[in-house]
Every structure is written in structure tokens, then in C-alpha cells.
Coordinates of C-alpha atoms in Angstrom, one line a residue:
I167 CA -26.2 35.2 47.9
E168 CA -25.5 32.9 44.9
P169 CA -22.1 31.4 44.5
A170 CA -21.4 33.6 41.4
A171 CA -22.4 36.7 43.4
L172 CA -20.0 35.7 46.1
R173 CA -17.1 35.7 43.7
V174 CA -18.3 39.2 42.4
R175 CA -18.3 40.5 46.1
L176 CA -14.9 38.9 46.6
A177 CA -13.5 40.7 43.5
R178 CA -15.1 44.0 44.6
A179 CA -13.5 43.5 48.0
A180 CA -10.1 43.2 46.3
V181 CA -10.6 46.3 44.2
Q182 CA -11.9 48.3 47.3
L183 CA -8.9 47.0 49.3
A184 CA -6.4 48.1 46.5
A185 CA -8.1 51.6 46.4
G186 CA -7.7 51.9 50.1
N187 CA -11.5 51.8 50.9
D188 CA -11.1 49.5 53.9
A189 CA -14.7 49.8 55.2
A190 CA -16.2 48.8 51.8
A191 CA -13.7 45.9 51.5
R192 CA -14.7 44.8 54.9
A193 CA -18.3 44.8 54.2
D194 CA -17.8 42.7 51.1
L195 CA -15.6 40.3 53.0
D196 CA -17.9 40.0 55.8
A197 CA -20.8 39.2 53.4
V198 CA -18.7 36.5 51.6
R199 CA -17.4 34.9 54.8
S200 CA -21.0 34.9 56.5
R201 CA -22.2 32.6 53.6
N202 CA -18.8 30.7 53.2
P203 CA -16.5 30.9 56.2
E204 CA -14.1 28.6 54.5
D205 CA -13.5 30.9 51.3
L206 CA -9.7 30.9 50.9
G207 CA -9.9 34.2 48.8
A208 CA -11.9 35.9 51.5
A209 CA -9.4 34.7 54.1
F210 CA -6.4 36.0 52.1
L211 CA -8.0 39.4 51.5
D212 CA -8.9 39.6 55.2
W213 CA -5.3 38.9 56.0
Q214 CA -4.2 41.7 53.7
L215 CA -6.7 44.1 55.2
L216 CA -5.5 43.2 58.8
V217 CA -1.8 43.5 57.8
G218 CA -2.5 46.9 56.4
R219 CA -4.0 48.0 59.7
G220 CA -1.3 46.3 61.7
A221 CA -4.1 44.3 63.4
P222 CA -3.3 41.4 65.8
G223 CA -5.6 39.1 63.9
A224 CA -3.4 39.1 60.8
K225 CA -1.3 36.1 61.9
A226 CA -4.4 34.0 62.6
A227 CA -5.8 35.0 59.1
L228 CA -2.5 33.9 57.5
A229 CA -2.4 30.7 59.4
F230 CA -6.0 30.0 58.3
G231 CA -5.1 30.6 54.8
T232 CA -2.0 28.4 55.0
G233 CA -4.0 25.6 56.5
K234 CA -6.8 25.9 54.0
L235 CA -4.2 25.6 51.2
A236 CA -2.9 22.4 52.5
T237 CA -6.4 20.9 51.9
Y238 CA -6.0 21.2 48.2
D239 CA -4.4 18.4 46.2
D240 CA -1.6 19.3 43.9
D241 CA -3.6 18.9 40.6
T242 CA -6.4 21.2 41.9
L243 CA -3.8 23.8 43.1
E244 CA -1.7 23.6 39.9
S245 CA -4.6 24.2 37.5
E246 CA -6.4 27.1 39.2
P247 CA -4.6 30.5 38.8
F248 CA -6.8 32.0 41.5
L249 CA -5.3 29.4 44.0
L250 CA -1.8 29.5 42.7
R251 CA -1.8 33.4 43.2
I252 CA -3.0 33.0 46.7
A253 CA -0.5 30.1 47.4
A254 CA 2.4 32.2 46.1
L255 CA 1.6 35.2 48.1
V256 CA 0.7 33.2 51.4
Y257 CA 4.0 31.1 51.2
R258 CA 6.1 34.3 50.5
A259 CA 4.4 36.0 53.6
N260 CA 5.2 32.9 55.6
G261 CA 9.0 33.2 54.5
D262 CA 8.9 30.1 52.3
A263 CA 10.3 31.7 49.1
A264 CA 11.3 28.4 47.5
R265 CA 7.7 27.2 47.7
A266 CA 6.4 30.6 46.6
A267 CA 8.7 30.4 43.6
G268 CA 7.2 27.1 42.5
Y269 CA 3.7 28.5 42.5
L270 CA 4.7 31.7 40.9
R271 CA 6.4 29.7 38.0
R272 CA 3.1 27.8 37.4
Y273 CA 0.9 30.9 37.8
V274 CA 3.1 32.9 35.2
E275 CA 2.9 30.0 32.8
L276 CA -1.0 30.2 32.9
K277 CA -1.1 34.0 33.2
P278 CA 1.9 35.5 31.5
N279 CA 0.5 38.9 31.2
D280 CA 0.0 39.5 34.9
R281 CA 2.8 42.2 35.4
I282 CA 2.4 42.2 39.2
M283 CA 3.0 38.4 39.6
R284 CA 5.7 38.3 37.0
R285 CA 7.5 41.1 38.9
L286 CA 7.0 39.2 42.2
Q287 CA 8.3 36.1 40.5
G288 CA 11.5 37.9 39.6
E289 CA 12.0 39.4 43.1
V290 CA 11.4 35.9 44.7
L291 CA 13.9 34.3 42.3
L292 CA 16.5 37.0 43.2
E293 CA 15.8 36.3 46.8
L294 CA 16.6 32.7 46.2
G295 CA 19.9 33.6 44.4
E296 CA 18.6 32.5 41.1
A297 CA 19.7 35.7 39.1
E298 CA 19.5 34.2 35.6
D299 CA 16.0 33.1 36.2
A300 CA 15.0 36.5 37.7
V301 CA 16.4 38.2 34.6
A302 CA 14.4 35.8 32.4
A303 CA 11.2 36.6 34.4
L304 CA 11.7 40.4 34.4
G305 CA 13.0 40.7 30.8
P306 CA 9.4 40.8 29.2
L307 CA 8.4 43.6 31.6
Y308 CA 11.4 45.6 30.8
R309 CA 10.8 45.2 27.1
E310 CA 7.1 46.4 27.5
S311 CA 8.0 49.3 30.0
P312 CA 11.8 50.1 30.0
D313 CA 11.2 53.1 32.2
D314 CA 9.3 51.2 35.0
L315 CA 11.3 51.7 38.1
D316 CA 9.5 48.8 39.7
V317 CA 11.0 46.5 37.1
L318 CA 14.3 48.3 36.7
L319 CA 15.4 48.0 40.3
P320 CA 15.0 44.2 40.6
L321 CA 16.2 43.7 37.1
G322 CA 19.4 45.7 37.9
E323 CA 19.9 43.8 40.9
A324 CA 19.6 40.5 39.1
L325 CA 22.0 41.6 36.5
L326 CA 24.5 42.6 39.0
A327 CA 24.2 39.4 41.0

């Protein structure tokens, strides 16, 4: 499998995972990891798949992802949206909201239209007690979709904080 094809298989695994097609996601992840066992994206999706099933390997997969992230220098990490997204999600899963917030800030700077990550940024900032920053992060989402409960709930919490 060519490197570009590995990225396609990884993307397809993410779509399959989001759609609840665990078996198809597993097949794609196994194909990617058989060619590149160190692939951080595959490790992260593997972790998500294991967590969804409540499998005991979830902690090991998260630990692998955390360790792999530590091998990237700051310049590489800060310039790659894919890595920033994974770093934000991994550090949040590890309970390190402050570190996750930093990666989310940079990610949203690079990808301001990613609604999911922008909402997560608002939620993490709220967890950290940074209500004004959470309102600033969630505000554009509210203006785009004022009836979206996934935005209204954390925005309301931030406004009341």
C-alpha cells in the first residue's frame, strides 16, 4: 500500500468508526498498522474504537498515542492540523485540559470552520474556568446555528459562569 493510500484507508476508517461500522473500521486500521505500526492517526482511531467497546486495550492504545506525540518537536506539532487535533483529543482524554486547550487554540486558528473542534475548545476552556474565552470560542458557532443545543448548552454555562 502506497503512503497516500494509507492516508485514504485511515480517513475511511475514521468515517466507518463515526458511522458505527466497527468491523470495517477495524479492517482499515489493521491494514494501516500492518504497513506502519507507528502511525499516530491509526493508534488514535484504534483507541477510539477500543473505548467505544469498553475494551481493556484502550489504556494501552492511549498510552501509545501519548508517547508517540512526545516524539514530535513543537514546530512540527504546531504546523500540522492533523497532529494538533490528535494532541488535543489525547491530552483531554488523559485529563490534561490545559495542554489540550493550547493545542485546540492553535488548531482552531488553522481550521476555524471545524465546528466539532471549536465546540470542544469552548468546552475545555469552560472546564478550565476561562468563561470569557469559552464564549469567544462558541460565539461564531452560535451565530451560524442559534438553535444548536450542542452549542447552546456550553455557551449558556459559559455566560452564567
